[in-house]
Amino acid sequence: MLAKLTSKNQLTLPKSITREIMGESEYFEVKVENGQIILTPVKIQRADAVRSKLAELDLSEQDVADAVAWARHQ
């Protein structure tokens, strides 16, 4: 089977493959090994997604506390 890489750098995988191998996963760990792209299904909890986004933003606990205090006074 072939998969197509779009102009927006998105890879479309055949539905039969995703159903058979990957189940209902929405997120995948992606890595390259020996010139091959390896996709591993990952189940992300909503809290994990929030923690990940906070880590990307490099927010401290104090930043969050300040934002909550600000919001409560509005």
Short mmCIF file of C-alpha atoms in Angstrom, two decimals:
data_model
loop_
_atom_site.label_atom_id
_atom_site.label_comp_id
_atom_site.label_asym_id
_atom_site.label_seq_id
_atom_site.Cartn_x
_atom_site.Cartn_y
_atom_site.Cartn_z
CA MET A 1 0.00 0.00 0.00
CA LEU A 2 1.05 3.56 -0.56
CA ALA A 3 0.57 6.60 1.64
CA LYS A 4 0.59 10.13 0.26
CA LEU A 5 2.48 13.09 1.73
CA THR A 6 0.51 16.29 1.07
CA SER A 7 1.86 19.75 0.31
CA LYS A 8 1.13 20.64 3.96
CA ASN A 9 3.45 17.82 5.10
CA GLN A 10 0.57 15.62 6.23
CA LEU A 11 0.72 11.89 5.68
CA THR A 12 -2.50 10.08 4.82
CA LEU A 13 -2.48 6.46 5.96
CA PRO A 14 -4.86 3.83 4.55
CA LYS A 15 -7.88 3.40 6.85
CA SER A 16 -7.55 -0.39 6.81
CA ILE A 17 -4.05 -0.11 8.27
CA THR A 18 -4.99 2.36 10.97
CA ARG A 19 -7.98 0.28 12.09
CA GLU A 20 -6.06 -2.98 12.10
CA ILE A 21 -2.86 -1.85 13.78
CA MET A 22 -3.56 1.38 15.63
CA GLY A 23 -7.11 1.01 16.90
CA GLU A 24 -8.77 4.21 18.06
CA SER A 25 -5.59 6.16 18.88
CA GLU A 26 -5.60 9.83 17.99
CA TYR A 27 -2.00 10.62 18.94
CA PHE A 28 1.24 8.87 18.04
CA GLU A 29 4.82 9.02 19.18
CA VAL A 30 6.89 9.54 16.03
CA LYS A 31 10.55 8.58 15.69
CA VAL A 32 12.99 7.62 12.97
CA GLU A 33 15.03 4.42 13.23
CA ASN A 34 17.34 3.20 10.49
CA GLY A 35 15.65 5.43 7.92
CA GLN A 36 12.15 4.24 8.84
CA ILE A 37 9.38 6.29 10.42
CA ILE A 38 8.00 4.50 13.48
CA LEU A 39 4.52 5.43 14.75
CA THR A 40 3.52 4.21 18.20
CA PRO A 41 -0.07 4.79 19.36
CA VAL A 42 -0.26 6.87 22.54
CA LYS A 43 -3.33 7.40 24.68
CA ILE A 44 -3.23 10.94 26.02
CA GLN A 45 -5.44 11.93 28.89
CA ARG A 46 -6.82 15.47 28.84
CA ALA A 47 -4.78 16.33 31.91
CA ASP A 48 -1.64 15.09 30.13
CA ALA A 49 -2.41 17.39 27.19
CA VAL A 50 -2.82 20.36 29.55
CA ARG A 51 0.44 19.52 31.33
CA SER A 52 2.20 19.23 27.99
CA LYS A 53 0.91 22.62 26.84
CA LEU A 54 1.92 24.23 30.15
CA ALA A 55 5.40 22.73 29.78
CA GLU A 56 5.66 24.19 26.26
CA LEU A 57 4.66 27.62 27.60
CA ASP A 58 7.20 27.32 30.44
CA LEU A 59 4.68 28.62 32.96
CA SER A 60 5.45 28.39 36.64
CA GLU A 61 2.98 27.58 39.38
CA GLN A 62 3.20 31.23 40.39
CA ASP A 63 2.22 32.31 36.84
CA VAL A 64 -0.88 30.13 37.09
CA ALA A 65 -1.72 31.41 40.59
CA ASP A 66 -1.35 35.01 39.38
CA ALA A 67 -3.64 34.33 36.41
CA VAL A 68 -6.30 32.74 38.64
CA ALA A 69 -6.11 35.66 41.09
CA TRP A 70 -6.42 38.12 38.19
CA ALA A 71 -9.44 36.26 36.75
CA ARG A 72 -11.22 36.19 40.11
CA HIS A 73 -10.98 39.96 40.40
CA GLN A 74 -12.45 40.65 36.97
#
